[in-house]
JSON list of C-alpha atoms and ligand atoms in Angstrom, two decimals:
[
{"chain": "A", "resi": 1, "resn": "MET", "atom": "CA", "xyz": [200.73, 72.04, 214.99]},
{"chain": "A", "resi": 2, "resn": "ASN", "atom": "CA", "xyz": [199.42, 75.59, 215.14]},
{"chain": "A", "resi": 3, "resn": "CYS", "atom": "CA", "xyz": [201.06, 77.02, 212.04]},
{"chain": "A", "resi": 4, "resn": "LEU", "atom": "CA", "xyz": [198.67, 77.25, 209.08]},
{"chain": "A", "resi": 5, "resn": "PHE", "atom": "CA", "xyz": [201.37, 76.92, 206.44]},
{"chain": "A", "resi": 6, "resn": "CYS", "atom": "CA", "xyz": [203.04, 73.98, 208.26]},
{"chain": "A", "resi": 7, "resn": "ARG", "atom": "CA", "xyz": [199.64, 72.28, 208.12]},
{"chain": "A", "resi": 8, "resn": "ILE", "atom": "CA", "xyz": [199.40, 72.98, 204.39]},
{"chain": "A", "resi": 9, "resn": "ILE", "atom": "CA", "xyz": [202.90, 71.49, 203.93]},
{"chain": "A", "resi": 10, "resn": "ALA", "atom": "CA", "xyz": [201.79, 68.42, 205.91]},
{"chain": "A", "resi": 11, "resn": "GLY", "atom": "CA", "xyz": [198.71, 68.05, 203.69]},
{"chain": "A", "resi": 12, "resn": "GLU", "atom": "CA", "xyz": [196.31, 68.57, 206.59]},
{"chain": "A", "resi": 13, "resn": "ILE", "atom": "CA", "xyz": [194.82, 71.62, 204.87]},
{"chain": "A", "resi": 14, "resn": "PRO", "atom": "CA", "xyz": [194.27, 71.56, 201.09]},
{"chain": "A", "resi": 15, "resn": "SER", "atom": "CA", "xyz": [196.01, 74.02, 198.82]},
{"chain": "A", "resi": 16, "resn": "SER", "atom": "CA", "xyz": [196.17, 74.79, 195.14]},
{"chain": "A", "resi": 17, "resn": "LYS", "atom": "CA", "xyz": [199.74, 73.63, 194.67]},
{"chain": "A", "resi": 18, "resn": "VAL", "atom": "CA", "xyz": [201.76, 74.93, 191.72]},
{"chain": "A", "resi": 19, "resn": "TYR", "atom": "CA", "xyz": [205.29, 73.78, 192.66]},
{"chain": "A", "resi": 20, "resn": "GLU", "atom": "CA", "xyz": [206.98, 71.51, 195.17]},
{"chain": "A", "resi": 21, "resn": "ASP", "atom": "CA", "xyz": [210.49, 70.22, 195.78]},
{"chain": "A", "resi": 22, "resn": "GLU", "atom": "CA", "xyz": [212.35, 68.93, 198.83]},
{"chain": "A", "resi": 23, "resn": "SER", "atom": "CA", "xyz": [212.58, 72.35, 200.48]},
{"chain": "A", "resi": 24, "resn": "ILE", "atom": "CA", "xyz": [209.98, 74.63, 198.82]},
{"chain": "A", "resi": 25, "resn": "LEU", "atom": "CA", "xyz": [206.20, 74.62, 198.33]},
{"chain": "A", "resi": 26, "resn": "ALA", "atom": "CA", "xyz": [204.26, 77.13, 196.21]},
{"chain": "A", "resi": 27, "resn": "PHE", "atom": "CA", "xyz": [200.47, 77.43, 196.05]},
{"chain": "A", "resi": 28, "resn": "ARG", "atom": "CA", "xyz": [197.86, 79.93, 194.93]},
{"chain": "A", "resi": 29, "resn": "ASP", "atom": "CA", "xyz": [196.73, 82.51, 197.50]},
{"chain": "A", "resi": 30, "resn": "ILE", "atom": "CA", "xyz": [193.21, 81.82, 198.75]},
{"chain": "A", "resi": 31, "resn": "ASP", "atom": "CA", "xyz": [192.32, 85.53, 198.43]},
{"chain": "A", "resi": 32, "resn": "PRO", "atom": "CA", "xyz": [194.13, 86.65, 195.27]},
{"chain": "A", "resi": 33, "resn": "GLN", "atom": "CA", "xyz": [195.06, 90.34, 194.98]},
{"chain": "A", "resi": 34, "resn": "ALA", "atom": "CA", "xyz": [196.14, 90.01, 191.34]},
{"chain": "A", "resi": 35, "resn": "PRO", "atom": "CA", "xyz": [195.41, 87.68, 188.38]},
{"chain": "A", "resi": 36, "resn": "THR", "atom": "CA", "xyz": [198.49, 85.69, 189.45]},
{"chain": "A", "resi": 37, "resn": "HIS", "atom": "CA", "xyz": [198.95, 85.53, 193.22]},
{"chain": "A", "resi": 38, "resn": "ILE", "atom": "CA", "xyz": [201.16, 82.69, 194.39]},
{"chain": "A", "resi": 39, "resn": "LEU", "atom": "CA", "xyz": [202.75, 82.12, 197.80]},
{"chain": "A", "resi": 40, "resn": "ILE", "atom": "CA", "xyz": [206.24, 80.59, 197.91]},
{"chain": "A", "resi": 41, "resn": "ILE", "atom": "CA", "xyz": [207.18, 79.11, 201.26]},
{"chain": "A", "resi": 42, "resn": "PRO", "atom": "CA", "xyz": [210.07, 77.10, 202.73]},
{"chain": "A", "resi": 43, "resn": "LYS", "atom": "CA", "xyz": [209.08, 73.69, 204.11]},
{"chain": "A", "resi": 44, "resn": "GLU", "atom": "CA", "xyz": [211.22, 74.40, 207.15]},
{"chain": "A", "resi": 45, "resn": "HIS", "atom": "CA", "xyz": [209.42, 76.76, 209.51]},
{"chain": "A", "resi": 46, "resn": "TYR", "atom": "CA", "xyz": [210.82, 80.27, 209.97]},
{"chain": "A", "resi": 47, "resn": "ASP", "atom": "CA", "xyz": [208.58, 82.86, 211.61]},
{"chain": "A", "resi": 48, "resn": "SER", "atom": "CA", "xyz": [209.73, 85.54, 209.16]},
{"chain": "A", "resi": 49, "resn": "VAL", "atom": "CA", "xyz": [212.51, 86.57, 206.81]},
{"chain": "A", "resi": 50, "resn": "LEU", "atom": "CA", "xyz": [214.44, 87.77, 209.86]},
{"chain": "A", "resi": 51, "resn": "GLU", "atom": "CA", "xyz": [215.12, 84.16, 210.95]},
{"chain": "A", "resi": 52, "resn": "ALA", "atom": "CA", "xyz": [215.79, 82.61, 207.54]},
{"chain": "A", "resi": 53, "resn": "PRO", "atom": "CA", "xyz": [219.26, 82.00, 206.09]},
{"chain": "A", "resi": 54, "resn": "ALA", "atom": "CA", "xyz": [220.17, 83.61, 202.77]},
{"chain": "A", "resi": 55, "resn": "GLU", "atom": "CA", "xyz": [220.20, 80.20, 201.06]},
{"chain": "A", "resi": 56, "resn": "VAL", "atom": "CA", "xyz": [216.51, 79.67, 201.85]},
{"chain": "A", "resi": 57, "resn": "ILE", "atom": "CA", "xyz": [215.57, 83.15, 200.67]},
{"chain": "A", "resi": 58, "resn": "GLY", "atom": "CA", "xyz": [217.59, 82.51, 197.52]},
{"chain": "A", "resi": 59, "resn": "ARG", "atom": "CA", "xyz": [215.74, 79.25, 196.81]},
{"chain": "A", "resi": 60, "resn": "MET", "atom": "CA", "xyz": [212.40, 81.00, 197.31]},
{"chain": "A", "resi": 61, "resn": "THR", "atom": "CA", "xyz": [213.45, 83.77, 194.91]},
{"chain": "A", "resi": 62, "resn": "GLU", "atom": "CA", "xyz": [214.65, 81.31, 192.25]},
{"chain": "A", "resi": 63, "resn": "THR", "atom": "CA", "xyz": [211.33, 79.46, 192.53]},
{"chain": "A", "resi": 64, "resn": "ALA", "atom": "CA", "xyz": [209.46, 82.75, 192.16]},
{"chain": "A", "resi": 65, "resn": "LYS", "atom": "CA", "xyz": [211.42, 83.54, 188.99]},
{"chain": "A", "resi": 66, "resn": "GLN", "atom": "CA", "xyz": [210.59, 80.13, 187.51]},
{"chain": "A", "resi": 67, "resn": "LEU", "atom": "CA", "xyz": [206.91, 80.53, 188.39]},
{"chain": "A", "resi": 68, "resn": "ALA", "atom": "CA", "xyz": [206.87, 84.05, 186.94]},
{"chain": "A", "resi": 69, "resn": "ALA", "atom": "CA", "xyz": [208.11, 82.52, 183.70]},
{"chain": "A", "resi": 70, "resn": "SER", "atom": "CA", "xyz": [205.54, 79.69, 183.71]},
{"chain": "A", "resi": 71, "resn": "GLU", "atom": "CA", "xyz": [202.77, 82.23, 184.46]},
{"chain": "A", "resi": 72, "resn": "GLY", "atom": "CA", "xyz": [203.90, 84.32, 181.46]},
{"chain": "A", "resi": 73, "resn": "LEU", "atom": "CA", "xyz": [204.95, 87.28, 183.59]},
{"chain": "A", "resi": 74, "resn": "THR", "atom": "CA", "xyz": [208.65, 87.60, 182.82]},
{"chain": "A", "resi": 75, "resn": "GLU", "atom": "CA", "xyz": [208.39, 90.18, 180.05]},
{"chain": "A", "resi": 76, "resn": "ARG", "atom": "CA", "xyz": [205.46, 92.17, 181.48]},
{"chain": "A", "resi": 77, "resn": "GLY", "atom": "CA", "xyz": [206.82, 92.25, 185.01]},
{"chain": "A", "resi": 78, "resn": "PHE", "atom": "CA", "xyz": [205.68, 91.19, 188.44]},
{"chain": "A", "resi": 79, "resn": "ARG", "atom": "CA", "xyz": [206.17, 91.88, 192.15]},
{"chain": "A", "resi": 80, "resn": "LEU", "atom": "CA", "xyz": [207.81, 89.78, 194.85]},
{"chain": "A", "resi": 81, "resn": "VAL", "atom": "CA", "xyz": [206.71, 90.79, 198.37]},
{"chain": "A", "resi": 82, "resn": "ILE", "atom": "CA", "xyz": [207.74, 89.51, 201.81]},
{"chain": "A", "resi": 83, "resn": "ASN", "atom": "CA", "xyz": [205.60, 91.11, 204.49]},
{"chain": "A", "resi": 84, "resn": "THR", "atom": "CA", "xyz": [207.42, 91.09, 207.82]},
{"chain": "A", "resi": 85, "resn": "GLY", "atom": "CA", "xyz": [206.06, 91.67, 211.31]},
{"chain": "A", "resi": 86, "resn": "GLU", "atom": "CA", "xyz": [203.02, 93.50, 212.54]},
{"chain": "A", "resi": 87, "resn": "GLU", "atom": "CA", "xyz": [203.57, 96.84, 210.85]},
{"chain": "A", "resi": 88, "resn": "GLY", "atom": "CA", "xyz": [204.78, 95.00, 207.74]},
{"chain": "A", "resi": 89, "resn": "GLY", "atom": "CA", "xyz": [201.35, 93.43, 207.36]},
{"chain": "A", "resi": 90, "resn": "GLN", "atom": "CA", "xyz": [202.43, 89.83, 208.02]},
{"chain": "A", "resi": 91, "resn": "SER", "atom": "CA", "xyz": [199.34, 87.86, 209.02]},
{"chain": "A", "resi": 92, "resn": "VAL", "atom": "CA", "xyz": [200.76, 84.31, 208.79]},
{"chain": "A", "resi": 93, "resn": "LYS", "atom": "CA", "xyz": [203.83, 83.72, 210.94]},
{"chain": "A", "resi": 94, "resn": "HIS", "atom": "CA", "xyz": [205.54, 81.34, 208.52]},
{"chain": "A", "resi": 95, "resn": "LEU", "atom": "CA", "xyz": [207.92, 83.00, 206.06]},
{"chain": "A", "resi": 96, "resn": "HIS", "atom": "CA", "xyz": [206.28, 83.43, 202.65]},
{"chain": "A", "resi": 97, "resn": "MET", "atom": "CA", "xyz": [206.95, 85.35, 199.47]},
{"chain": "A", "resi": 98, "resn": "HIS", "atom": "CA", "xyz": [204.06, 86.71, 197.40]},
{"chain": "A", "resi": 99, "resn": "LEU", "atom": "CA", "xyz": [204.39, 86.53, 193.59]},
{"chain": "A", "resi": 100, "resn": "LEU", "atom": "CA", "xyz": [201.92, 89.04, 192.15]},
{"chain": "A", "resi": 101, "resn": "GLY", "atom": "CA", "xyz": [201.31, 89.86, 188.53]},
{"chain": "A", "resi": 102, "resn": "GLY", "atom": "CA", "xyz": [199.01, 89.78, 185.57]},
{"chain": "A", "resi": 103, "resn": "ARG", "atom": "CA", "xyz": [196.94, 92.04, 183.42]},
{"chain": "A", "resi": 104, "resn": "GLY", "atom": "CA", "xyz": [196.60, 95.55, 184.80]},
{"chain": "A", "resi": 105, "resn": "PHE", "atom": "CA", "xyz": [198.53, 94.75, 187.94]},
{"chain": "A", "resi": 106, "resn": "GLY", "atom": "CA", "xyz": [201.58, 96.80, 188.79]},
{"chain": "A", "resi": 107, "resn": "TRP", "atom": "CA", "xyz": [203.09, 99.47, 190.96]},
{"chain": "A", "resi": 108, "resn": "PRO", "atom": "CA", "xyz": [202.03, 102.16, 191.45]},
{"chain": "A", "resi": 109, "resn": "PRO", "atom": "CA", "xyz": [198.44, 100.86, 191.18]},
{"chain": "A", "resi": 110, "resn": "GLY", "atom": "CA", "xyz": [196.12, 102.12, 188.45]},
{"chain": "B", "resi": 1, "resn": "LIG", "atom": "P1", "xyz": [200.60, 88.00, 204.71]},
{"chain": "B", "resi": 1, "resn": "LIG", "atom": "O1", "xyz": [199.51, 88.98, 204.96]},
{"chain": "B", "resi": 1, "resn": "LIG", "atom": "O2", "xyz": [201.78, 88.54, 203.99]},
{"chain": "B", "resi": 1, "resn": "LIG", "atom": "O3", "xyz": [200.96, 87.25, 205.97]},
{"chain": "B", "resi": 1, "resn": "LIG", "atom": "O4", "xyz": [200.00, 86.94, 203.69]},
{"chain": "B", "resi": 1, "resn": "LIG", "atom": "C1", "xyz": [199.28, 85.81, 204.09]},
{"chain": "B", "resi": 1, "resn": "LIG", "atom": "C2", "xyz": [198.54, 85.34, 202.87]},
{"chain": "B", "resi": 1, "resn": "LIG", "atom": "O5", "xyz": [198.10, 84.03, 203.09]},
{"chain": "B", "resi": 1, "resn": "LIG", "atom": "C3", "xyz": [197.31, 86.18, 202.54]},
{"chain": "B", "resi": 1, "resn": "LIG", "atom": "O6", "xyz": [197.46, 86.75, 201.24]},
{"chain": "B", "resi": 1, "resn": "LIG", "atom": "C4", "xyz": [196.17, 85.17, 202.61]},
{"chain": "B", "resi": 1, "resn": "LIG", "atom": "O7", "xyz": [195.17, 85.39, 201.63]},
{"chain": "B", "resi": 1, "resn": "LIG", "atom": "C5", "xyz": [196.90, 83.87, 202.41]},
{"chain": "B", "resi": 1, "resn": "LIG", "atom": "N1", "xyz": [196.23, 82.69, 202.94]},
{"chain": "B", "resi": 1, "resn": "LIG", "atom": "C6", "xyz": [195.68, 82.55, 204.17]},
{"chain": "B", "resi": 1, "resn": "LIG", "atom": "N2", "xyz": [195.19, 81.30, 204.31]},
{"chain": "B", "resi": 1, "resn": "LIG", "atom": "C7", "xyz": [195.44, 80.63, 203.15]},
{"chain": "B", "resi": 1, "resn": "LIG", "atom": "C8", "xyz": [195.17, 79.32, 202.69]},
{"chain": "B", "resi": 1, "resn": "LIG", "atom": "N3", "xyz": [194.56, 78.40, 203.45]},
{"chain": "B", "resi": 1, "resn": "LIG", "atom": "N4", "xyz": [195.55, 79.00, 201.43]},
{"chain": "B", "resi": 1, "resn": "LIG", "atom": "C9", "xyz": [196.16, 79.92, 200.64]},
{"chain": "B", "resi": 1, "resn": "LIG", "atom": "N5", "xyz": [196.47, 81.16, 201.04]},
{"chain": "B", "resi": 1, "resn": "LIG", "atom": "C10", "xyz": [196.10, 81.53, 202.27]}
]
């Protein structure tokens, strides 16, 4: 298995897990870009959002909303980001959604 996130799902590589159900896993990003930086991924492998059905993207988004609430971000706001493809800055070819938020973090930066 070459896919990094499939290996995390399989438990072959450790992760800081924050949520798991039958179809979704969420864990803290190893190189956080904000006080809260969580990755939400489907357990089924899709290279990117281009291959994933709407139902999967919907489940990821609902999970992100729940995690935003448990991280205390709902009122202050947060970002959900899906980088896609080379020019979209996608470095891991397993669909993932970034949940970013926390003190001083927002858009535009600063
Ligand atoms: P992207 O650039 O959108 O493909 O995002 C990939 C993200 O995966 C980056 O933010 C990395 O810091 C993160 N990442 C890479 N390896 C790991 C890992 N082993 N555990 C947690 N996050 C990781």
